[in-house]
PDB file of C-alpha atoms in Angstrom:
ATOM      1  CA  UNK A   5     141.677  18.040   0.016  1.00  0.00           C
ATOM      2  CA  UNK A   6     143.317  18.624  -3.344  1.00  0.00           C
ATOM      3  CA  UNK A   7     146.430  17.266  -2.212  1.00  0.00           C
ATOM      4  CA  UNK A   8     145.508  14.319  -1.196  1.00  0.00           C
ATOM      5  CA  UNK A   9     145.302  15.080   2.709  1.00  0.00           C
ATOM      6  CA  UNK A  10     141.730  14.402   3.712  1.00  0.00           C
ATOM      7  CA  UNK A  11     142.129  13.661   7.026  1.00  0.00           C
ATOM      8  CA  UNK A  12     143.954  16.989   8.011  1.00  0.00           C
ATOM      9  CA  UNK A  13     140.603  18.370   5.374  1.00  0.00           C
ATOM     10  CA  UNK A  14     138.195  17.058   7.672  1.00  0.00           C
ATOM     11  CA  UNK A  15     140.405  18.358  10.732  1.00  0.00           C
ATOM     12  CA  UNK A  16     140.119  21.882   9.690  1.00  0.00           C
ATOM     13  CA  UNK A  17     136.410  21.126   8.175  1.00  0.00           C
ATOM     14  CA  UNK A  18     135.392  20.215  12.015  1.00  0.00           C
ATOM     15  CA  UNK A  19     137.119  22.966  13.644  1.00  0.00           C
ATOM     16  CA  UNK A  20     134.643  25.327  11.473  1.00  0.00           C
ATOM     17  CA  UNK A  21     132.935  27.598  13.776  1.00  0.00           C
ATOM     18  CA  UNK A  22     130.499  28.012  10.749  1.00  0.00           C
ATOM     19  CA  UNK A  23     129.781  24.999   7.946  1.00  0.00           C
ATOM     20  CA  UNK A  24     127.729  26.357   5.455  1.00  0.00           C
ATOM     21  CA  UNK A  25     127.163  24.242   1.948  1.00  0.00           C
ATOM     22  CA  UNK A  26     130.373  25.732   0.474  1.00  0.00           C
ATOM     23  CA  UNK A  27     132.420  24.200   3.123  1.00  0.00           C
ATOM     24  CA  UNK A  28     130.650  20.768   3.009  1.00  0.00           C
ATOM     25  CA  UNK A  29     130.816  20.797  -0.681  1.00  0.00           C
ATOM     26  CA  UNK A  30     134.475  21.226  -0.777  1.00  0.00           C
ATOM     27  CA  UNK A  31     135.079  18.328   1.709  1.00  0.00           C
ATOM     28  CA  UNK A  32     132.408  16.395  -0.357  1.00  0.00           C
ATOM     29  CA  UNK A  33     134.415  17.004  -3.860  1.00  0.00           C
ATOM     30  CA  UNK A  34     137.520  16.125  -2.049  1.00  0.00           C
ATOM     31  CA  UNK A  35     136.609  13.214  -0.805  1.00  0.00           C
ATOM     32  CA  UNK A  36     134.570  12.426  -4.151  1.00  0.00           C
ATOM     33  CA  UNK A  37     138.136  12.958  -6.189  1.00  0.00           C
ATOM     34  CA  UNK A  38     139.507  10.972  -4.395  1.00  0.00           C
ATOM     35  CA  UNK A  39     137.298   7.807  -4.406  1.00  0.00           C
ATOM     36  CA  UNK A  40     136.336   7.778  -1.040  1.00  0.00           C
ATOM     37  CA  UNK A  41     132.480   7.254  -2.045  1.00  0.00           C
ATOM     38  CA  UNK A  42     131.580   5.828   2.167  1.00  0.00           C
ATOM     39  CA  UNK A  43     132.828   9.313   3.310  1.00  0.00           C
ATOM     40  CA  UNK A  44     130.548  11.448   0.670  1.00  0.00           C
ATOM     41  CA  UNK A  45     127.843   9.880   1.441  1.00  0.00           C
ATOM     42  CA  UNK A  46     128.065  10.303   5.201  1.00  0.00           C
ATOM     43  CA  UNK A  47     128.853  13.856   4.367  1.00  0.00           C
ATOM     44  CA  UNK A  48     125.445  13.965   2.535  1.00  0.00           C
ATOM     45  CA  UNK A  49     123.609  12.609   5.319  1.00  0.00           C
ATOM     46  CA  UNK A  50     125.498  14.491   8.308  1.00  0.00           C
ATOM     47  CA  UNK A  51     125.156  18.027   5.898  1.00  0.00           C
ATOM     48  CA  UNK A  52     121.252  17.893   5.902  1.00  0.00           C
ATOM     49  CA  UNK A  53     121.161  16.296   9.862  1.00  0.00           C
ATOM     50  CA  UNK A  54     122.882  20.064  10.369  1.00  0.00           C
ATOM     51  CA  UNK A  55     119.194  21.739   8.554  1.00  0.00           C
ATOM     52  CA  UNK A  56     121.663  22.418   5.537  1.00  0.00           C
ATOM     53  CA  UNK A  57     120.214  21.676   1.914  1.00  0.00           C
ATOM     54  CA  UNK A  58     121.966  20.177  -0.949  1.00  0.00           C
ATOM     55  CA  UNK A  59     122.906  22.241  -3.707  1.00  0.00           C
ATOM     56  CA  UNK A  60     124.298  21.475  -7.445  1.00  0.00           C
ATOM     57  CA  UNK A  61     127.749  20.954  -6.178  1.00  0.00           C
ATOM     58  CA  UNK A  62     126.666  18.936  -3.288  1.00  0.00           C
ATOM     59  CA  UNK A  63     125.062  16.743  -5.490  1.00  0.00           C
ATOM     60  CA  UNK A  64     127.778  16.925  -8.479  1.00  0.00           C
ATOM     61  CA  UNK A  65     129.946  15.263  -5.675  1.00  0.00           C
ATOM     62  CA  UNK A  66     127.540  12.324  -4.558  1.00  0.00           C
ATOM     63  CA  UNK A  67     126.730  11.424  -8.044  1.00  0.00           C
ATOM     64  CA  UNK A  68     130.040  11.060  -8.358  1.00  0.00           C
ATOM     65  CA  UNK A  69     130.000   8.973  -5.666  1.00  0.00           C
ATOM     66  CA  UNK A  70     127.620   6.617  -6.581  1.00  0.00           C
ATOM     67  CA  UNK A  71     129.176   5.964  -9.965  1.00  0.00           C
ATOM     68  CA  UNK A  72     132.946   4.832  -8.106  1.00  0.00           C
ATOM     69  CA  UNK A  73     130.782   2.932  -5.332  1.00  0.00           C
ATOM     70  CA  UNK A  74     128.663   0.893  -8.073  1.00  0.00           C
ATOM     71  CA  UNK A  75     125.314   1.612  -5.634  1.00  0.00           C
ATOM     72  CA  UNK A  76     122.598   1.828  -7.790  1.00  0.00           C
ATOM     73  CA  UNK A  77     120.067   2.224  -4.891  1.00  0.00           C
ATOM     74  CA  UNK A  78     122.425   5.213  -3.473  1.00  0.00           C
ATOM     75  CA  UNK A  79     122.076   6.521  -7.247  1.00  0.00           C
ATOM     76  CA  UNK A  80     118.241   6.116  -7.500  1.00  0.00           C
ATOM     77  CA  UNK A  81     117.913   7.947  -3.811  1.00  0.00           C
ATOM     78  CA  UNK A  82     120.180  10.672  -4.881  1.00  0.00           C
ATOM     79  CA  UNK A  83     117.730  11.172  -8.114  1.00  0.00           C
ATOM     80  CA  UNK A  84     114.791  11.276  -5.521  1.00  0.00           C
ATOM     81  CA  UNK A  85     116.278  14.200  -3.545  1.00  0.00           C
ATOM     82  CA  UNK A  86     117.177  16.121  -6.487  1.00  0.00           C
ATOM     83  CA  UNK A  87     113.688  15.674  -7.728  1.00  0.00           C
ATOM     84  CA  UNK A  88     112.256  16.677  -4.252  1.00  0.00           C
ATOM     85  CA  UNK A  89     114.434  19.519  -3.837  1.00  0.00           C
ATOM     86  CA  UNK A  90     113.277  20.823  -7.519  1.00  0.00           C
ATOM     87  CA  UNK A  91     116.872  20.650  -9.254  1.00  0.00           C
ATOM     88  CA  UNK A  92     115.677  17.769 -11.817  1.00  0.00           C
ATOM     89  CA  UNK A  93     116.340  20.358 -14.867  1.00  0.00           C
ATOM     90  CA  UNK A  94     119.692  21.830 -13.945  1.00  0.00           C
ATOM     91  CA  UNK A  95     121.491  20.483 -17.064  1.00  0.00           C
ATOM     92  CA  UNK A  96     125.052  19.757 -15.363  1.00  0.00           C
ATOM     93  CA  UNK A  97     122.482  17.683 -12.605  1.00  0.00           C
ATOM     94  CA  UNK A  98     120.648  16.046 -15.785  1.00  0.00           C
ATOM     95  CA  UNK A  99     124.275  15.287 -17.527  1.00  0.00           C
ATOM     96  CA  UNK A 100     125.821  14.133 -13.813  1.00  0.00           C
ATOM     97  CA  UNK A 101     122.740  11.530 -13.516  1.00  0.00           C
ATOM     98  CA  UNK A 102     122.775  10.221 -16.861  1.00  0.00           C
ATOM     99  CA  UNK A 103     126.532   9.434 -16.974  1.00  0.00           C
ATOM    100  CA  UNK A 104     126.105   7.843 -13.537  1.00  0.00           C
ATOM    101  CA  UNK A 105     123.234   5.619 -14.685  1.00  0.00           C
ATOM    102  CA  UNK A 106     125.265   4.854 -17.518  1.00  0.00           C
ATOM    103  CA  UNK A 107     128.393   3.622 -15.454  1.00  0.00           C
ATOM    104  CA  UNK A 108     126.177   1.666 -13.581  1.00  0.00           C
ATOM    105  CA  UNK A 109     124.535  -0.200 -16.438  1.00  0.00           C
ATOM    106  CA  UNK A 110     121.169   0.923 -16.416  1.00  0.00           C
ATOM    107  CA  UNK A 111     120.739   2.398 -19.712  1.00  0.00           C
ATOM    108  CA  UNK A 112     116.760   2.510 -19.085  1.00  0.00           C
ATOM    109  CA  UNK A 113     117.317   5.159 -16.097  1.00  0.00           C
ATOM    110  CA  UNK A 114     119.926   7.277 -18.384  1.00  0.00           C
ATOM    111  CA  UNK A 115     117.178   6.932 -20.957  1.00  0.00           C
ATOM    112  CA  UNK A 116     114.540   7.951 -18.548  1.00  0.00           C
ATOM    113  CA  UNK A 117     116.452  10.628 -17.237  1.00  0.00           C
ATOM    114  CA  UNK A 118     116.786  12.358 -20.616  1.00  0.00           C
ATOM    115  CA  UNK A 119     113.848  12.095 -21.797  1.00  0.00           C
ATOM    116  CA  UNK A 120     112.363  14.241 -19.249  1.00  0.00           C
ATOM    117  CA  UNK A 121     115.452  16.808 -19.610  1.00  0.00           C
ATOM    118  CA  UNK A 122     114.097  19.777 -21.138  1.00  0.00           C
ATOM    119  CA  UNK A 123     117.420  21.055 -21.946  1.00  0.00           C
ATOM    120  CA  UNK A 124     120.063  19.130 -23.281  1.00  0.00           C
ATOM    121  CA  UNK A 125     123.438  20.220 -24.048  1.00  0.00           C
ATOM    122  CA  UNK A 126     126.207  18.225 -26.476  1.00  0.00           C
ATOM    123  CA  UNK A 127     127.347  16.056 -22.997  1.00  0.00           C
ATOM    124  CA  UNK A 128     124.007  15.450 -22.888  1.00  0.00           C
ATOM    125  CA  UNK A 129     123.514  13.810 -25.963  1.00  0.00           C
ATOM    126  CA  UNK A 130     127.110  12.137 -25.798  1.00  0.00           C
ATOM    127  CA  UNK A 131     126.337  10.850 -22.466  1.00  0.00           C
ATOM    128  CA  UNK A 132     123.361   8.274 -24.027  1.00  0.00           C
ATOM    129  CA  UNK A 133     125.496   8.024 -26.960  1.00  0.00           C
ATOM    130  CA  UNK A 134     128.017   6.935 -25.178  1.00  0.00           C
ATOM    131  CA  UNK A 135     125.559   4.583 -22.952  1.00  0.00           C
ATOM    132  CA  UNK A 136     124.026   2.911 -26.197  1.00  0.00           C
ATOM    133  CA  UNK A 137     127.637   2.191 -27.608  1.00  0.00           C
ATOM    134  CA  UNK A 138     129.074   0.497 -24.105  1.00  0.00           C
ATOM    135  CA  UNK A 139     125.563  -1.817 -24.980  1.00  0.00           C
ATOM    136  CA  UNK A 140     126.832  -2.253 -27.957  1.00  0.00           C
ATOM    137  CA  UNK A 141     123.649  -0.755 -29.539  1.00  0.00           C
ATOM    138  CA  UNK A 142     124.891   1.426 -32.298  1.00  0.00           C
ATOM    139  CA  UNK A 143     122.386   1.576 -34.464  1.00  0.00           C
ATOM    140  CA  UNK A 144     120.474   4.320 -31.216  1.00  0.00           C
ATOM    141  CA  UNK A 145     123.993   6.066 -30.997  1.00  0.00           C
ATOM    142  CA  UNK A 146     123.911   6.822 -34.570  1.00  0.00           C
ATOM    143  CA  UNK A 147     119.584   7.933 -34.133  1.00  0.00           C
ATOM    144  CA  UNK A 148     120.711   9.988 -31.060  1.00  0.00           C
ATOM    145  CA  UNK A 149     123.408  12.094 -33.281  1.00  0.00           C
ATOM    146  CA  UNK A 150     120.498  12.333 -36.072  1.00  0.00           C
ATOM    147  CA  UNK A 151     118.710  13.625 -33.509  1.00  0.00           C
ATOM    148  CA  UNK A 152     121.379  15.732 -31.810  1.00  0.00           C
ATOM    149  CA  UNK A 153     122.035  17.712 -34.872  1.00  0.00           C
ATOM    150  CA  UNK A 154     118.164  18.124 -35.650  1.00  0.00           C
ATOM    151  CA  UNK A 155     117.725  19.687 -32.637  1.00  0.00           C
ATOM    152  CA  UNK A 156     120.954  22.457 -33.761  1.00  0.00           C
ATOM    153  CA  UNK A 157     123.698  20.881 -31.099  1.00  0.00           C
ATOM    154  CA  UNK A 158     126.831  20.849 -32.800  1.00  0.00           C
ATOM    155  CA  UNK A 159     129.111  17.494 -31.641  1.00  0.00           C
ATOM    156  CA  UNK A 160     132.241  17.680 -30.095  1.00  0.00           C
ATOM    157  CA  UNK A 161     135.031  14.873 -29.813  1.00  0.00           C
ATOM    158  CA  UNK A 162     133.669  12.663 -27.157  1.00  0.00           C
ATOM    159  CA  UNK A 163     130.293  12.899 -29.801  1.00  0.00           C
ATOM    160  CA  UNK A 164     132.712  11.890 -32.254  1.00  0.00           C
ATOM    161  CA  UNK A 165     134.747   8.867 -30.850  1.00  0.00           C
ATOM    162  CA  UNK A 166     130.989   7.336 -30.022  1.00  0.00           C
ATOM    163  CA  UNK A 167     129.681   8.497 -33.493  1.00  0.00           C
ATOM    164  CA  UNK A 168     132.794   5.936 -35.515  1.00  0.00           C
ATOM    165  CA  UNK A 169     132.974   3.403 -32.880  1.00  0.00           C
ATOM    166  CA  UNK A 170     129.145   2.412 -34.008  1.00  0.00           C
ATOM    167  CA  UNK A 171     130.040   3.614 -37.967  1.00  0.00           C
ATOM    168  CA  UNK A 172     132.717   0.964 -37.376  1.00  0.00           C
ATOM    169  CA  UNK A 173     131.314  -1.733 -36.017  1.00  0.00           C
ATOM    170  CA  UNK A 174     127.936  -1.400 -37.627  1.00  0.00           C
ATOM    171  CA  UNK A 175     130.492  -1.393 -40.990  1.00  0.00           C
ATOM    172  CA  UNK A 176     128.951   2.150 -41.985  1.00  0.00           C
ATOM    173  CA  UNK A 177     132.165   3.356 -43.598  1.00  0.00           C
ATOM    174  CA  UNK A 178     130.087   5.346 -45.832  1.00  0.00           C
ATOM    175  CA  UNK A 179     127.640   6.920 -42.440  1.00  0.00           C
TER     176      UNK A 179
END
């Protein structure tokens, strides 16, 4: 899958005497890397026809997937079964569905999403940042870093690059 040969993957993936989550995950993140979004998501579907439940990677890959396929709706019913299979406050999940909501333009979901996060990280908090500055709402970037380093998280460069893109536009040369 890594090198690009996901057909010959899925060849050795269905001659599996076994497929456990590991081995539909790796497919999965293959096929994610590689922008074939249709294939994850029949992957997702086919994994838990087979009694198997998702786990973080599993759904690492199919966020992933909704983000390059632009499907809102297949991002919203991805949220639903993390939320029903009780994985809503794994971070990297919470980080995974706010960049996706992000890329696909709903900065209300992203917003939603963290809000009910009851651990955020510094991708966390640079995910919305970088939300509110691709809506051109800088003035919320530069609350969110206020709030970042209230709550102890020290920024890192992506933190950074959204923290003077608003300074700049918002002509804060002094902020």
């Amino acid at each position: 899958a890594k090198c690009d040969r996901l057909s010959r993957a899925h060849e050795v993936f269905e001659q599996l005497s076994v497929r456990d989550e590991r081995s539909w995950n790796v497919l999965m993140a293959g096929y994610a890397e590689h922008a074939q979004d249709n294939e994850v998501f029949i992957c997702f579907v086919s994994m838990q026809t087979e009694g198997l439940v998702p786990d973080r990677i599993t759904f690492i890959s199919t966020i992933k997937a909704c983000s390059i396929s632009a499907s809102h709706g297949q991002g919203k019913l991805v949220h639903t079964c993390i939320l029903i299979v009780g994985m809503h406050s794994k971070v990297s999940l919470v980080n995974a569905l706010i960049d996706m909501y992000v890329k696909l333009g709903s900065i209300e979901d992203a917003q939603n999403v963290f809000d009910r996060s009851q651990q955020r990280d510094v991708v966390t908090w640079s995910a919305m940042m970088m939300g509110y500055a691709e809506q051109s709402n800088y003035k919320l970037v530069l609350e969110n870093f206020h709030k970042m380093q209230v709550g102890g998280i020290k920024p890192d460069g992506v933190t950074f690059s959204c923290l003077f893109a608003a300074c700049r536009h918002l002509g804060e040369v002094h902020e």
